[in-house]
Amino acid sequence: MAAAQFLRRCFAPGRPERALLLSAALGAVALIDPAKLRPGRRAAYRLATAGTTAALVAGDTGTGATGTGLTGSGLTGSGLTGSGLTGTPVSAGTRAALATAAGGAVLGLAEASEALDARLQRGLIRRGVRRPRLVFAAATFALTLAVEIPAVIAARKAPRSGIPVAGRVTDGDLSYLPLAAGARALIAGMLDFSAEPSSEPLRTQLAAAREKTWDGVSGSFGMIVLDVQGAEALPRAVPHRQQFPVVAEFADPTTGEQRVLRLSIEDGQLEHFSIEAGGVHAAAHDIDSGARDELWPRQWPAVAEVTFTLETSLPVDTRAAKRLRASAPER
């Protein structure tokens, strides 16, 4: 399980580890001369190439990343997969269909691709190149790295919490961003799960909430700082300062690693939304605040995929809580 999570993290779109590992792996594949393979091994080679392409398409589609992965027979490439096929999450069925189509295209073009590969190899030999496969490997490594680097740069520049830059409002040293729909939905889920009276004014505040940043980077220090527009006219929560007693836990849709979200209230207002690593990775991220910045998901999970936990003895049923409050004597 730990190894699988490590691989998912390394091969997530926009990760520098992915760029280096993918470039090295495809460069190594380019060393293989498919013309010299026996029929059985050539079939395995083609299936492996098609499977790699399908896996990249399935992993990248709908993540919103901008990079591209290359797979193929040597320099010529049997397939090309784009990690920016869609800018929004797509269903598992759509990803499977796209992956199947990409793998099938690689298999269908394999013979033509290998013929071109052989033609290029003969051309290099005629020009005095003694080891054309090394040239193919170096060219494939460089090309793949060049295609992956823009995604790495974009991931570094992008808001860490997945909030779009569009809609930014600047006020001196401060910047205000629209609160991501996925983050807003998770906060609403936390408030709905609680039966506390304080959740009702916080729901009202959430409708007017946006994110506040100082350096233009969302999710710095493992938290999204919230700003409630027109807070003076809105109701406030009691107690005025608290960590909201509901936590949200989910598996990162990209890496599969566990995440824990917490909500803090200051002066009766939504103050910040923080993220922590869950499971076996929690200790390492707690020590390194820089690592906590990298915990924000590239794709927010659906509320149905989130586990909400109440850290209080108060009733979970909101309707039951309302009945209790209605029956309580007036002060």
Tab-separated table of C-alpha atoms in Angstrom:
chain	number	residue	atom	x	y	z
A	1	MET	CA	0.000	0.000	0.000
A	2	ALA	CA	2.810	2.440	0.913
A	3	ALA	CA	4.620	1.617	-2.332
A	4	ALA	CA	1.455	2.221	-4.361
A	5	GLN	CA	0.913	5.601	-2.702
A	6	PHE	CA	4.547	6.518	-3.348
A	7	LEU	CA	4.203	5.675	-7.036
A	8	ARG	CA	0.918	7.583	-7.359
A	9	ARG	CA	2.555	10.618	-5.772
A	10	CYS	CA	5.664	10.406	-7.970
A	11	PHE	CA	3.658	10.057	-11.180
A	12	ALA	CA	1.089	12.744	-10.381
A	13	PRO	CA	0.974	15.351	-13.188
A	14	GLY	CA	3.224	18.331	-12.527
A	15	ARG	CA	5.551	16.486	-10.131
A	16	PRO	CA	9.296	16.830	-10.876
A	17	GLU	CA	9.751	13.171	-9.889
A	18	ARG	CA	7.337	12.208	-12.649
A	19	ALA	CA	9.241	14.250	-15.246
A	20	LEU	CA	12.568	12.626	-14.375
A	21	LEU	CA	11.287	9.069	-13.911
A	22	LEU	CA	9.153	9.138	-17.040
A	23	SER	CA	11.959	10.625	-19.132
A	24	ALA	CA	14.440	8.047	-17.849
A	25	ALA	CA	12.029	5.157	-18.339
A	26	LEU	CA	11.130	6.102	-21.895
A	27	GLY	CA	14.780	6.759	-22.688
A	28	ALA	CA	15.565	3.238	-21.508
A	29	VAL	CA	12.748	1.805	-23.652
A	30	ALA	CA	14.211	3.602	-26.664
A	31	LEU	CA	17.371	1.484	-26.277
A	32	ILE	CA	15.353	-1.545	-27.331
A	33	ASP	CA	15.404	-2.303	-31.054
A	34	PRO	CA	11.951	-3.777	-31.801
A	35	ALA	CA	13.189	-5.141	-35.147
A	36	LYS	CA	15.478	-7.565	-33.291
A	37	LEU	CA	12.790	-8.922	-30.991
A	38	ARG	CA	11.288	-12.361	-31.537
A	39	PRO	CA	7.526	-12.444	-32.212
A	40	GLY	CA	6.599	-13.268	-28.615
A	41	ARG	CA	8.814	-10.576	-27.120
A	42	ARG	CA	7.711	-8.061	-29.725
A	43	ALA	CA	4.090	-8.692	-28.767
A	44	ALA	CA	4.977	-8.185	-25.098
A	45	TYR	CA	6.858	-4.991	-26.010
A	46	ARG	CA	3.838	-3.624	-27.855
A	47	LEU	CA	1.457	-4.547	-25.034
A	48	ALA	CA	3.732	-2.900	-22.470
A	49	THR	CA	3.913	0.269	-24.563
A	50	ALA	CA	0.144	0.332	-25.025
A	51	GLY	CA	-0.429	-0.354	-21.338
A	52	THR	CA	1.885	2.492	-20.320
A	53	THR	CA	0.056	4.892	-22.619
A	54	ALA	CA	-3.319	3.772	-21.261
A	55	ALA	CA	-2.129	4.171	-17.665
A	56	LEU	CA	-0.861	7.695	-18.329
A	57	VAL	CA	-4.121	8.719	-19.982
A	58	ALA	CA	-6.209	7.226	-17.167
A	59	GLY	CA	-4.073	8.916	-14.525
A	60	ASP	CA	-3.864	12.306	-16.191
A	61	THR	CA	-7.309	12.837	-17.675
A	62	GLY	CA	-9.434	15.240	-15.687
A	63	THR	CA	-6.729	16.262	-13.208
A	64	GLY	CA	-6.522	19.745	-14.635
A	65	ALA	CA	-2.747	19.539	-15.054
A	66	THR	CA	-1.053	20.954	-18.103
A	67	GLY	CA	1.766	18.572	-18.800
A	68	THR	CA	2.015	15.799	-21.358
A	69	GLY	CA	3.425	12.309	-21.198
A	70	LEU	CA	5.108	10.547	-24.115
A	71	THR	CA	5.220	6.856	-24.767
A	72	GLY	CA	6.434	4.994	-27.766
A	73	SER	CA	8.806	2.884	-29.774
A	74	GLY	CA	12.097	4.677	-29.558
A	75	LEU	CA	12.326	8.176	-30.953
A	76	THR	CA	9.235	8.051	-33.122
A	77	GLY	CA	6.696	7.356	-30.347
A	78	SER	CA	3.757	5.063	-30.706
A	79	GLY	CA	1.491	7.232	-28.589
A	80	LEU	CA	1.036	10.671	-27.127
A	81	THR	CA	-1.038	11.368	-24.054
A	82	GLY	CA	-2.098	14.779	-22.770
A	83	SER	CA	-2.559	15.361	-19.084
A	84	GLY	CA	-4.673	18.383	-19.898
A	85	LEU	CA	-7.299	16.495	-21.897
A	86	THR	CA	-9.934	18.076	-19.738
A	87	GLY	CA	-9.808	20.915	-17.262
A	88	THR	CA	-12.401	19.432	-14.940
A	89	PRO	CA	-12.745	16.056	-13.248
A	90	VAL	CA	-14.283	13.345	-15.410
A	91	SER	CA	-15.914	10.082	-14.456
A	92	ALA	CA	-14.023	6.844	-14.054
A	93	GLY	CA	-15.925	5.402	-17.022
A	94	THR	CA	-14.798	8.253	-19.285
A	95	ARG	CA	-11.194	7.872	-18.146
A	96	ALA	CA	-11.351	4.132	-18.815
A	97	ALA	CA	-12.775	4.721	-22.291
A	98	LEU	CA	-10.090	7.271	-23.157
A	99	ALA	CA	-7.359	5.015	-21.784
A	100	THR	CA	-8.661	2.062	-23.802
A	101	ALA	CA	-8.797	4.170	-26.957
A	102	ALA	CA	-5.249	5.438	-26.410
A	103	GLY	CA	-3.887	1.942	-25.778
A	104	GLY	CA	-5.708	0.620	-28.834
A	105	ALA	CA	-4.276	3.413	-30.981
A	106	VAL	CA	-0.768	2.517	-29.842
A	107	LEU	CA	-1.311	-1.124	-30.787
A	108	GLY	CA	-2.836	-0.176	-34.127
A	109	LEU	CA	0.073	2.109	-35.024
A	110	ALA	CA	2.780	-0.171	-33.641
A	111	GLU	CA	3.771	-1.727	-36.964
A	112	ALA	CA	3.986	1.607	-38.784
A	113	SER	CA	5.862	3.158	-35.873
A	114	GLU	CA	8.399	0.336	-35.769
A	115	ALA	CA	8.912	0.574	-39.549
A	116	LEU	CA	9.672	4.291	-39.194
A	117	ASP	CA	11.948	3.532	-36.257
A	118	ALA	CA	13.921	1.054	-38.395
A	119	ARG	CA	14.120	3.531	-41.280
A	120	LEU	CA	15.512	6.258	-39.025
A	121	GLN	CA	17.987	3.813	-37.532
A	122	ARG	CA	19.295	2.813	-40.980
A	123	GLY	CA	19.630	6.471	-41.886
A	124	LEU	CA	21.798	7.154	-38.831
A	125	ILE	CA	23.976	4.135	-39.554
A	126	ARG	CA	24.543	5.354	-43.118
A	127	ARG	CA	25.718	8.654	-41.670
A	128	GLY	CA	28.328	6.906	-39.562
A	129	VAL	CA	26.492	6.733	-36.214
A	130	ARG	CA	27.757	3.571	-34.527
A	131	ARG	CA	25.123	3.376	-31.789
A	132	PRO	CA	21.864	4.806	-33.112
A	133	ARG	CA	19.851	3.400	-30.206
A	134	LEU	CA	21.815	5.638	-27.809
A	135	VAL	CA	20.897	8.604	-29.987
A	136	PHE	CA	17.238	7.538	-29.838
A	137	ALA	CA	17.417	7.138	-26.059
A	138	ALA	CA	19.017	10.558	-25.527
A	139	ALA	CA	16.543	12.240	-27.886
A	140	THR	CA	13.552	10.526	-26.231
A	141	PHE	CA	14.786	11.516	-22.750
A	142	ALA	CA	15.289	15.154	-23.799
A	143	LEU	CA	11.967	15.379	-25.657
A	144	THR	CA	9.960	13.854	-22.821
A	145	LEU	CA	11.636	16.101	-20.253
A	146	ALA	CA	11.005	19.179	-22.418
A	147	VAL	CA	7.310	18.276	-22.678
A	148	GLU	CA	6.945	17.571	-18.935
A	149	ILE	CA	8.821	20.643	-17.631
A	150	PRO	CA	6.035	23.162	-18.436
A	151	ALA	CA	3.655	21.146	-16.237
A	152	VAL	CA	6.173	21.204	-13.374
A	153	ILE	CA	6.601	24.971	-13.718
A	154	ALA	CA	2.840	25.506	-13.923
A	155	ALA	CA	2.291	23.375	-10.809
A	156	ARG	CA	4.850	25.444	-8.904
A	157	LYS	CA	3.202	28.708	-9.921
A	158	ALA	CA	-0.393	27.544	-9.491
A	159	PRO	CA	-2.283	28.092	-6.233
A	160	ARG	CA	-1.530	25.158	-3.970
A	161	SER	CA	-5.157	24.657	-3.005
A	162	GLY	CA	-6.410	24.438	-6.570
A	163	ILE	CA	-8.116	27.833	-6.445
A	164	PRO	CA	-8.204	29.558	-9.855
A	165	VAL	CA	-6.333	32.844	-10.229
A	166	ALA	CA	-9.332	34.290	-12.098
A	167	GLY	CA	-11.338	36.611	-9.869
A	168	ARG	CA	-8.365	37.801	-7.802
A	169	VAL	CA	-8.912	41.151	-6.041
A	170	THR	CA	-5.839	43.027	-4.788
A	171	ASP	CA	-5.850	45.474	-1.896
A	172	GLY	CA	-2.337	46.674	-1.108
A	173	ASP	CA	-0.318	43.701	0.104
A	174	LEU	CA	-3.423	41.538	0.361
A	175	SER	CA	-5.075	39.474	-2.343
A	176	TYR	CA	-8.542	37.945	-2.229
A	177	LEU	CA	-9.483	34.881	-4.265
A	178	PRO	CA	-12.824	33.166	-4.843
A	179	LEU	CA	-13.116	30.190	-2.514
A	180	ALA	CA	-12.815	26.990	-4.558
A	181	ALA	CA	-16.139	25.220	-5.005
A	182	GLY	CA	-14.631	21.981	-3.668
A	183	ALA	CA	-13.328	23.686	-0.525
A	184	ARG	CA	-16.652	25.454	0.021
A	185	ALA	CA	-18.531	22.160	-0.326
A	186	LEU	CA	-16.302	20.453	2.248
A	187	ILE	CA	-16.708	23.299	4.753
A	188	ALA	CA	-20.476	23.150	4.230
A	189	GLY	CA	-20.335	19.405	4.815
A	190	MET	CA	-18.504	19.938	8.103
A	191	LEU	CA	-21.055	22.522	9.230
A	192	ASP	CA	-24.007	20.343	8.195
A	193	PHE	CA	-22.604	17.345	10.054
A	194	SER	CA	-22.524	19.251	13.328
A	195	ALA	CA	-25.565	19.802	15.496
A	196	GLU	CA	-24.004	22.759	17.308
A	197	PRO	CA	-25.932	26.046	17.314
A	198	SER	CA	-22.730	27.774	16.127
A	199	SER	CA	-22.977	26.013	12.759
A	200	GLU	CA	-25.983	28.086	11.663
A	201	PRO	CA	-24.310	31.538	11.696
A	202	LEU	CA	-21.213	29.960	10.159
A	203	ARG	CA	-23.311	28.700	7.228
A	204	THR	CA	-24.470	32.269	6.667
A	205	GLN	CA	-20.865	33.462	6.718
A	206	LEU	CA	-19.736	30.737	4.308
A	207	ALA	CA	-21.928	32.181	1.552
A	208	ALA	CA	-19.869	35.398	1.741
A	209	ALA	CA	-16.478	33.774	2.331
A	210	ARG	CA	-13.442	34.169	0.091
A	211	GLU	CA	-9.747	33.403	0.529
A	212	LYS	CA	-7.224	35.950	1.759
A	213	THR	CA	-3.540	35.684	0.837
A	214	TRP	CA	-0.505	37.806	1.554
A	215	ASP	CA	1.983	36.451	-0.947
A	216	GLY	CA	-0.446	35.465	-3.678
A	217	VAL	CA	0.039	31.760	-2.926
A	218	SER	CA	-2.994	29.826	-1.832
A	219	GLY	CA	-2.653	27.259	0.925
A	220	SER	CA	0.599	28.626	2.411
A	221	PHE	CA	1.636	27.003	5.703
A	222	GLY	CA	-0.988	24.327	5.209
A	223	MET	CA	-3.998	26.608	5.585
A	224	ILE	CA	-6.498	28.586	3.551
A	225	VAL	CA	-7.192	31.857	5.362
A	226	LEU	CA	-10.825	32.909	5.026
A	227	ASP	CA	-12.272	36.397	4.756
A	228	VAL	CA	-16.001	37.002	5.242
A	229	GLN	CA	-17.256	39.960	3.232
A	230	GLY	CA	-19.637	42.191	5.156
A	231	ALA	CA	-18.893	40.252	8.353
A	232	GLU	CA	-20.018	43.169	10.556
A	233	ALA	CA	-23.622	42.659	9.504
A	234	LEU	CA	-23.613	38.860	9.795
A	235	PRO	CA	-24.321	36.676	12.868
A	236	ARG	CA	-21.368	35.243	14.758
A	237	ALA	CA	-20.739	31.870	16.326
A	238	VAL	CA	-20.570	31.132	20.030
A	239	PRO	CA	-18.038	30.331	21.417
A	240	HIS	CA	-16.205	33.095	19.601
A	241	ARG	CA	-12.918	31.207	19.404
A	242	GLN	CA	-12.826	27.504	18.695
A	243	GLN	CA	-11.626	24.703	16.515
A	244	PHE	CA	-14.836	23.491	14.940
A	245	PRO	CA	-15.573	20.026	16.386
A	246	VAL	CA	-15.985	18.288	12.997
A	247	VAL	CA	-13.002	17.064	10.979
A	248	ALA	CA	-13.136	15.913	7.359
A	249	GLU	CA	-10.975	13.007	6.154
A	250	PHE	CA	-10.516	11.830	2.567
A	251	ALA	CA	-8.096	10.135	0.203
A	252	ASP	CA	-6.408	12.528	-2.226
A	253	PRO	CA	-7.997	11.742	-5.632
A	254	THR	CA	-4.572	12.013	-7.309
A	255	THR	CA	-2.152	10.339	-4.876
A	256	GLY	CA	-4.475	8.218	-2.726
A	257	GLU	CA	-2.846	9.589	0.447
A	258	GLN	CA	-5.034	10.388	3.441
A	259	ARG	CA	-5.813	14.022	4.263
A	260	VAL	CA	-7.434	15.610	7.317
A	261	LEU	CA	-9.151	19.002	7.202
A	262	ARG	CA	-9.932	21.232	10.196
A	263	LEU	CA	-11.863	24.485	10.512
A	264	SER	CA	-10.914	27.279	12.926
A	265	ILE	CA	-13.181	30.040	14.228
A	266	GLU	CA	-11.857	33.383	15.505
A	267	ASP	CA	-14.011	36.156	17.001
A	268	GLY	CA	-17.095	34.184	15.956
A	269	GLN	CA	-16.086	34.171	12.280
A	270	LEU	CA	-14.688	31.620	9.856
A	271	GLU	CA	-10.942	32.136	10.227
A	272	HIS	CA	-9.017	29.406	8.403
A	273	PHE	CA	-9.275	25.962	6.868
A	274	SER	CA	-6.211	23.779	7.515
A	275	ILE	CA	-4.961	20.496	6.071
A	276	GLU	CA	-2.886	17.715	7.595
A	277	ALA	CA	-1.503	14.420	6.406
A	278	GLY	CA	-3.306	11.369	7.714
A	279	GLY	CA	-2.128	7.824	8.334
A	280	VAL	CA	1.557	6.901	8.260
A	281	HIS	CA	2.622	10.216	6.649
A	282	ALA	CA	1.231	12.456	9.397
A	283	ALA	CA	4.370	12.753	11.545
A	284	ALA	CA	6.679	13.808	8.699
A	285	HIS	CA	4.337	16.533	7.464
A	286	ASP	CA	3.688	17.824	10.979
A	287	ILE	CA	7.429	18.478	11.381
A	288	ASP	CA	7.932	20.176	8.017
A	289	SER	CA	5.628	23.167	7.410
A	290	GLY	CA	6.892	23.375	3.833
A	291	ALA	CA	5.686	19.825	3.262
A	292	ARG	CA	2.266	20.798	4.586
A	293	ASP	CA	1.978	23.364	1.788
A	294	GLU	CA	2.109	20.499	-0.713
A	295	LEU	CA	-0.786	18.582	0.847
A	296	TRP	CA	-3.597	20.421	-0.903
A	297	PRO	CA	-5.294	18.213	-3.499
A	298	ARG	CA	-5.130	19.126	-7.172
A	299	GLN	CA	-8.697	17.884	-7.409
A	300	TRP	CA	-11.135	18.258	-4.528
A	301	PRO	CA	-13.011	15.089	-3.596
A	302	ALA	CA	-16.777	14.835	-3.798
A	303	VAL	CA	-18.518	15.261	-0.447
A	304	ALA	CA	-19.740	11.650	-0.719
A	305	GLU	CA	-16.083	10.522	-0.663
A	306	VAL	CA	-15.333	12.404	2.582
A	307	THR	CA	-15.642	10.978	6.096
A	308	PHE	CA	-16.844	13.512	8.664
A	309	THR	CA	-16.053	12.875	12.318
A	310	LEU	CA	-17.590	14.693	15.265
A	311	GLU	CA	-15.122	15.378	18.082
A	312	THR	CA	-17.759	16.180	20.680
A	313	SER	CA	-20.486	14.500	22.698
A	314	LEU	CA	-23.202	16.725	21.202
A	315	PRO	CA	-25.853	14.979	19.077
A	316	VAL	CA	-25.015	14.424	15.434
A	317	ASP	CA	-28.619	14.717	14.215
A	318	THR	CA	-29.232	18.402	13.392
A	319	ARG	CA	-32.984	18.004	13.723
A	320	ALA	CA	-32.534	16.481	17.167
A	321	ALA	CA	-30.323	19.398	18.148
A	322	LYS	CA	-32.930	21.889	16.957
A	323	ARG	CA	-35.585	20.131	19.045
A	324	LEU	CA	-33.304	20.295	22.082
A	325	ARG	CA	-32.681	24.001	21.564
A	326	ALA	CA	-36.400	24.670	21.068
A	327	SER	CA	-37.270	22.873	24.298
A	328	ALA	CA	-34.575	24.663	26.315
A	329	PRO	CA	-35.814	27.431	28.659
A	330	GLU	CA	-35.238	30.985	27.471
A	331	ARG	CA	-32.461	32.908	29.176
